Amino acid sequence: MTKDHGKTKQKIVNGIVSFFKYLSLVFFSFMAILPVVSCVITAFKTEEEYNTTNVMTLPKSFLNFSNFVDSFQQANMGRAFINSTIILICVLLISTLLGTQLAYVLSRFKFKGNGLIRNLFLVATLLPGIAMQIAVYKLMYTFGLINSLMGYIVMMCGTDVISIYIYMQFFDNLPISLDESATVEGANYFTIFYKILLPLLKPAIVTSCIIKGVATYNEYYCANLYLQDKKRFATVATSLYTFVGPLGSKYNLICAGLIISLLPALIIFITCQDQIYSGLTNGAVKG
Amino acid sequence: MNSTIAKKENHGWKAWLGSRQGQKVLVITTFMTLPLLLLFFFTYLPFGQMVGFSFFKMKYTGEKSFVGWDNYINVFKRKDCFGALKLSLYYMLGSVVQLALALYLATILSFKTKGGKLFKGFMFFPYLINGIAVGFIFKFFYTRGFVFDTVLQWCGFDLENLPYWLKDQAINNFSLVGTSVWRYFGQNMVLFIGAIMSVDATMYEAAMIDGANKWQQFLYIILPNIKNIVVLNVILSISGSLSAFEPPYVITDGANGTGTYFVIMHQIAHTQQKVGLASAMAVILLCIILLCTVLQKLLFKYVFKDVDDDSYSNEQAKKSKKAAKMAKKAAKMKTEVGR
């Protein structure tokens, strides 16, 4: 009898726990999308509607795309999308290759200076990026890398730490016996890395590429500083600066512009979401 | 004589390259050269130069004159510089809330949840938005009578009683911190989920067989295994709150008492072009950040006595032993609780 009593009690506790679980999930999800939803609503309003209705009132039609067309043209977003694509591809390729290689060496080999190098990278995360730009700017100027996509790309690759930790954590959880059995079969370290470990790292690579990719796509401080020629070198993020100033209160136009700017990130996120999650859950260790 | 040695070495060089040891050195050097070069050129070299700048009165171009410690003295003397650091307390509070929230939600979502993917997507979504867009979104969001006020009115608040979220100095820093938490808690959450998921799944199985409940699984399996990434995030968020920059920069431009240390520094460096003074501000902040980090590490060492993040060598072996121990411990606790 006490057993049954315990079971019903357990059930009630489980019920309460899952109630609060879903309540918190719903609440925080709502808070997360509310500001964006309000922008979507506003982006579809005509000027007249925007001036006369409350911001949370739905627009008459969700097919009014004139704001989007206007802001795409005014902010020169065609050029901006081309630039951002070039930057994104280069930065992701280079930093993934360098990051995985570095993590491989640091987590698989014992050598003098291993700890020192880890610490150098850790200390680098502590150096505030904005402050460093005072000196980096002079350096880039000296090397003639202002208004150069190449220079900006190299600089973006130079500051990449979080992903190293994701890779290292992943390496720590890949059994070392994988390496050992490959060694027995005569593979050298390069083969082990490229043929065996790199494919297994795919889930970690996808995750960190998304994180690094979003950071790169959204980066605006350095882009504003180093790609000053806005006609030729505007990125999607910096093209939004068009709306600072006289256009600053036309929120129907601004909201349309910023929704265009975050569409690519959203599309990539929605399509790659499955890949991240399944990649992370079916980690290589299981198979 | 020298040449014979060189020859000998040269001869041995190929054989050595073929050896295990040689291979190891080769792979280490090829894989580490570029990252270390980048690290040097974009972090440590500019840092060194910045320390140098801080002793000069200079602009980006033109002459500079040596002024000794004057810039440092000025940072402490000027009211707008050092006082601005007080604002980071708001951001520190925010980052604690953010990390706790992220860990809580990550743990929830790492167990089976209906619609978990959707929730995760929604909460991660703000991270995808670029800083300038965030600036516009929240200028819009907090405007009098706009989004936030409307929602609060739905909840029964009277517009008359609501403050001006970005102008009222009693509240505007909280408003800005809120945007920062809004933007980053989802990213922290995904990092934590990633770390939790990469925990060897057999550990959960073992724990389940031994009858450990979810809280015990969290305490003895999840937490120890994601310790590294949690510690890293705590360190990053403390330095992040001292160097809070983005919300005030993009939303209020530092007006109405929201100018954090870095916003002031940015204005001094790029608007007023006082590079020396700005460099001194940067160096001082860096010293504070390093001090905090050391204190934090000591604290962590004291709280979790077995944190030794420099010896990764035996970790694999240790981990499996630890896991077995944990499962036993959890099972033991369970039976004790059962009684």
Coordinates of C-alpha atoms in Angstrom, one line a residue, chain A:
Chain A
M1 CA 0.0 0.0 0.0
T2 CA 2.8 2.4 0.9
K3 CA 4.3 1.5 -2.5
D4 CA 1.1 2.6 -4.3
H5 CA 1.0 5.7 -2.3
G6 CA 4.6 6.4 -3.3
K7 CA 3.8 5.9 -6.9
T8 CA 0.9 8.4 -7.0
K9 CA 3.0 10.9 -5.1
Q10 CA 5.7 10.4 -7.7
K11 CA 3.2 11.0 -10.5
I12 CA 2.0 14.2 -9.0
V13 CA 5.5 15.4 -8.5
N14 CA 6.3 14.5 -12.1
G15 CA 3.2 16.4 -13.3
I16 CA 4.2 19.6 -11.4
V17 CA 7.7 19.3 -12.7
S18 CA 6.7 19.0 -16.3
F19 CA 4.1 21.8 -15.9
F20 CA 6.8 24.2 -14.8
K21 CA 9.2 22.9 -17.4
Y22 CA 6.8 23.7 -20.2
L23 CA 5.7 27.0 -18.6
S24 CA 9.2 28.2 -18.5
L25 CA 9.9 27.0 -22.1
V26 CA 6.8 28.8 -23.4
F27 CA 7.5 32.0 -21.4
F28 CA 11.1 32.3 -22.5
S29 CA 10.3 31.4 -26.1
F30 CA 7.7 34.1 -26.2
M31 CA 10.1 36.7 -24.7
A32 CA 12.7 35.7 -27.3
I33 CA 10.6 36.2 -30.3
L34 CA 8.4 39.1 -29.2
P35 CA 10.7 42.0 -30.3
V36 CA 11.2 40.3 -33.7
V37 CA 7.5 39.6 -34.3
S38 CA 6.7 43.2 -33.6
C39 CA 9.2 44.2 -36.3
V40 CA 7.6 41.7 -38.8
I41 CA 4.2 43.2 -38.1
T42 CA 5.5 46.8 -38.6
A43 CA 7.4 45.9 -41.8
F44 CA 4.2 45.1 -43.7
K45 CA 2.5 48.3 -42.8
T46 CA 2.0 51.2 -45.2
E47 CA 3.2 54.5 -44.0
E48 CA -0.4 55.6 -43.2
E49 CA -1.1 52.5 -41.3
Y50 CA 2.1 52.9 -39.3
N51 CA 1.2 56.4 -38.3
T52 CA -2.3 55.7 -37.3
T53 CA -2.4 52.2 -35.6
N54 CA -0.8 50.7 -32.5
V55 CA 2.5 48.9 -33.2
M56 CA 1.0 45.5 -32.2
T57 CA -2.0 45.9 -34.4
L58 CA -1.7 43.5 -37.3
P59 CA -1.3 45.1 -40.8
K60 CA -4.2 45.0 -43.3
S61 CA -2.2 42.7 -45.6
F62 CA 0.9 40.6 -45.2
L63 CA 1.5 40.9 -48.9
N64 CA 2.5 44.6 -48.9
F65 CA 6.2 44.2 -49.9
S66 CA 6.8 47.7 -50.9
N67 CA 8.8 48.5 -47.7
F68 CA 11.1 45.6 -48.5
V69 CA 11.7 46.7 -52.0
D70 CA 12.4 50.3 -50.9
S71 CA 14.8 49.5 -48.2
F72 CA 16.7 46.9 -50.3
Q73 CA 17.3 49.6 -52.9
Q74 CA 18.0 52.5 -50.5
A75 CA 20.6 50.5 -48.5
N76 CA 22.3 49.1 -51.5
M77 CA 21.8 45.5 -50.2
G78 CA 22.6 43.7 -53.4
R79 CA 26.3 44.6 -53.2
A80 CA 26.2 44.0 -49.5
F81 CA 25.0 40.4 -49.9
I82 CA 27.7 39.6 -52.4
N83 CA 30.4 41.0 -50.1
S84 CA 29.0 39.2 -47.0
T85 CA 28.9 35.9 -48.9
I86 CA 32.6 36.2 -50.0
I87 CA 33.7 37.0 -46.5
L88 CA 31.6 34.3 -44.9
I89 CA 32.9 31.5 -47.2
C90 CA 36.5 32.4 -46.8
V91 CA 36.4 32.9 -43.0
L92 CA 34.6 29.7 -42.4
L93 CA 36.9 27.6 -44.5
I94 CA 40.1 29.0 -43.1
S95 CA 39.0 29.1 -39.4
T96 CA 37.5 25.6 -39.5
L97 CA 40.7 24.1 -40.9
L98 CA 43.0 26.0 -38.5
G99 CA 40.7 25.5 -35.5
T100 CA 40.4 21.7 -35.9
Q101 CA 44.0 21.2 -36.5
L102 CA 45.0 23.3 -33.5
A103 CA 42.5 21.5 -31.3
Y104 CA 43.8 18.1 -32.6
V105 CA 47.4 18.9 -31.7
L106 CA 46.6 20.4 -28.4
S107 CA 44.3 17.6 -27.2
R108 CA 46.2 14.6 -28.6
F109 CA 49.9 15.4 -28.1
K110 CA 51.9 15.9 -25.0
F111 CA 54.7 18.3 -25.6
K112 CA 56.5 21.2 -23.9
G113 CA 54.5 24.3 -24.3
N114 CA 51.1 22.7 -24.7
G115 CA 49.8 24.2 -21.5
L116 CA 51.4 27.5 -22.4
I117 CA 49.7 27.7 -25.8
R118 CA 46.3 26.8 -24.3
N119 CA 46.8 29.6 -21.8
L120 CA 47.9 32.0 -24.6
F121 CA 44.6 31.3 -26.3
L122 CA 42.7 31.6 -23.1
V123 CA 44.3 34.9 -22.2
A124 CA 43.5 36.1 -25.7
T125 CA 39.8 35.7 -25.0
L126 CA 40.2 38.0 -22.0
L127 CA 41.7 40.8 -24.1
P128 CA 38.7 43.0 -25.0
G129 CA 38.3 43.1 -28.8
I130 CA 37.0 46.6 -29.0
A131 CA 39.9 48.0 -27.1
M132 CA 42.4 46.0 -29.3
Q133 CA 41.1 47.7 -32.4
I134 CA 42.8 50.9 -31.3
A135 CA 46.2 49.2 -32.0
V136 CA 45.0 46.8 -34.7
Y137 CA 43.7 49.7 -36.7
K138 CA 47.2 51.2 -36.9
L139 CA 48.6 47.8 -37.8
M140 CA 46.1 47.3 -40.6
Y141 CA 46.8 50.8 -41.8
T142 CA 50.6 50.1 -41.9
F143 CA 50.0 46.9 -44.0
G144 CA 47.6 48.7 -46.3
L145 CA 44.7 46.5 -45.3
I146 CA 42.0 49.2 -44.9
N147 CA 39.3 48.9 -47.5
S148 CA 40.4 45.4 -48.4
L149 CA 38.2 42.4 -48.2
M150 CA 41.3 40.2 -47.8
G151 CA 42.6 42.1 -44.9
Y152 CA 39.2 42.0 -43.2
I153 CA 38.9 38.2 -43.8
V154 CA 42.4 37.5 -42.3
M155 CA 41.6 39.7 -39.3
M156 CA 38.3 37.8 -38.7
C157 CA 40.2 34.5 -38.8
G158 CA 42.7 35.8 -36.3
T159 CA 40.3 36.0 -33.5
D160 CA 38.6 32.6 -33.0
V161 CA 38.6 30.9 -29.7
I162 CA 35.3 29.5 -28.6
S163 CA 35.3 27.0 -31.5
I164 CA 38.7 25.7 -30.4
Y165 CA 37.2 24.8 -27.1
I166 CA 34.2 23.1 -28.8
Y167 CA 36.6 21.0 -30.9
M168 CA 38.8 20.2 -27.9
Q169 CA 35.9 19.1 -25.8
F170 CA 34.8 16.9 -28.7
F171 CA 38.3 15.4 -29.1
D172 CA 38.4 14.6 -25.4
N173 CA 35.3 12.5 -25.8
L174 CA 36.5 10.7 -28.9
P175 CA 38.2 7.5 -27.7
I176 CA 42.0 7.6 -28.2
S177 CA 41.8 4.0 -29.2
L178 CA 40.6 5.3 -32.6
D179 CA 44.0 6.9 -33.1
E180 CA 45.8 3.9 -31.7
S181 CA 44.2 1.3 -33.9
A182 CA 44.9 3.5 -36.9
T183 CA 48.5 3.8 -35.9
V184 CA 48.8 0.1 -35.6
E185 CA 47.6 -0.2 -39.2
G186 CA 50.4 2.2 -40.2
A187 CA 48.6 5.5 -40.7
N188 CA 50.6 8.6 -40.0
Y189 CA 49.2 11.6 -38.0
F190 CA 48.1 13.5 -41.0
T191 CA 46.1 10.5 -42.3
I192 CA 44.6 10.0 -38.8
F193 CA 43.5 13.6 -38.7
Y194 CA 42.2 14.0 -42.2
K195 CA 40.7 10.6 -42.8
I196 CA 39.5 9.4 -39.4
L197 CA 39.1 12.2 -36.9
L198 CA 38.0 15.1 -39.2
P199 CA 34.9 13.2 -40.5
L200 CA 34.0 12.3 -36.9
L201 CA 34.3 15.9 -35.9
K202 CA 31.5 16.9 -38.4
P203 CA 28.9 17.6 -35.7
A204 CA 31.2 19.9 -33.8
I205 CA 32.3 21.6 -37.1
V206 CA 28.7 22.2 -38.1
T207 CA 27.9 23.8 -34.7
S208 CA 30.9 26.0 -34.5
C209 CA 30.5 27.0 -38.2
I210 CA 27.0 28.2 -37.4
I211 CA 28.2 30.1 -34.4
K212 CA 31.3 31.6 -36.2
G213 CA 29.2 32.1 -39.4
V214 CA 26.6 34.1 -37.6
A215 CA 29.2 36.1 -35.8
T216 CA 31.0 36.8 -39.0
Y217 CA 27.8 37.7 -40.9
N218 CA 26.7 39.9 -38.2
E219 CA 30.0 41.6 -37.4
Y220 CA 29.6 45.3 -37.8
Y221 CA 32.2 47.1 -35.6
C222 CA 35.3 46.1 -37.4
A223 CA 33.5 46.1 -40.8
N224 CA 32.6 49.7 -40.1
L225 CA 36.1 50.5 -39.1
Y226 CA 38.1 48.6 -41.8
L227 CA 35.7 48.6 -44.8
Q228 CA 35.1 52.3 -44.9
D229 CA 34.1 52.6 -48.6
K230 CA 30.4 51.8 -48.0
K231 CA 29.6 51.8 -51.8
R232 CA 32.0 49.0 -52.6
F233 CA 32.6 47.2 -49.3
A234 CA 29.3 47.4 -47.3
T235 CA 28.4 44.2 -45.6
V236 CA 24.8 43.3 -44.9
A237 CA 25.2 44.4 -41.3
T238 CA 26.8 47.8 -42.1
S239 CA 24.3 48.5 -44.9
L240 CA 21.8 49.0 -42.1
Y241 CA 23.7 52.2 -41.2
T242 CA 21.9 53.8 -44.1
F243 CA 18.9 54.1 -41.8
V244 CA 20.7 56.2 -39.2
G245 CA 19.9 59.8 -39.5
P246 CA 17.0 61.3 -41.5
L247 CA 15.3 57.9 -42.0
G248 CA 15.7 57.1 -38.3
S249 CA 12.0 57.3 -37.4
K250 CA 10.5 55.5 -40.4
Y251 CA 10.3 52.2 -38.6
N252 CA 8.2 50.5 -41.3
L253 CA 11.1 50.9 -43.6
I254 CA 13.8 50.1 -41.0
C255 CA 12.0 47.0 -39.9
A256 CA 11.7 45.8 -43.5
G257 CA 15.5 46.4 -44.0
L258 CA 16.5 44.5 -40.9
I259 CA 14.2 41.6 -41.6
I260 CA 15.9 41.3 -45.0
S261 CA 19.3 41.4 -43.3
L262 CA 18.4 38.5 -41.0
L263 CA 16.6 36.4 -43.5
P264 CA 19.7 34.5 -44.7
A265 CA 20.8 33.7 -41.2
L266 CA 17.3 32.5 -40.5
I267 CA 17.1 30.3 -43.6
I268 CA 20.5 28.7 -42.9
F269 CA 19.6 28.2 -39.3
I270 CA 16.3 26.5 -40.1
T271 CA 17.9 24.2 -42.7
C272 CA 20.9 23.4 -40.6
Q273 CA 19.1 23.0 -37.4
D274 CA 18.4 19.3 -37.9
Q275 CA 22.1 18.8 -38.8
I276 CA 23.3 20.4 -35.6
Y277 CA 20.9 18.5 -33.4
S278 CA 21.2 15.1 -34.9
G279 CA 24.9 15.6 -35.4
L280 CA 25.3 16.3 -31.7
T281 CA 23.1 13.5 -30.4
N282 CA 24.4 10.8 -32.7
G283 CA 28.0 11.6 -31.8
A284 CA 30.6 9.3 -33.3
V285 CA 31.3 7.6 -30.0
K286 CA 28.0 5.7 -30.1
G287 CA 28.7 4.2 -33.6

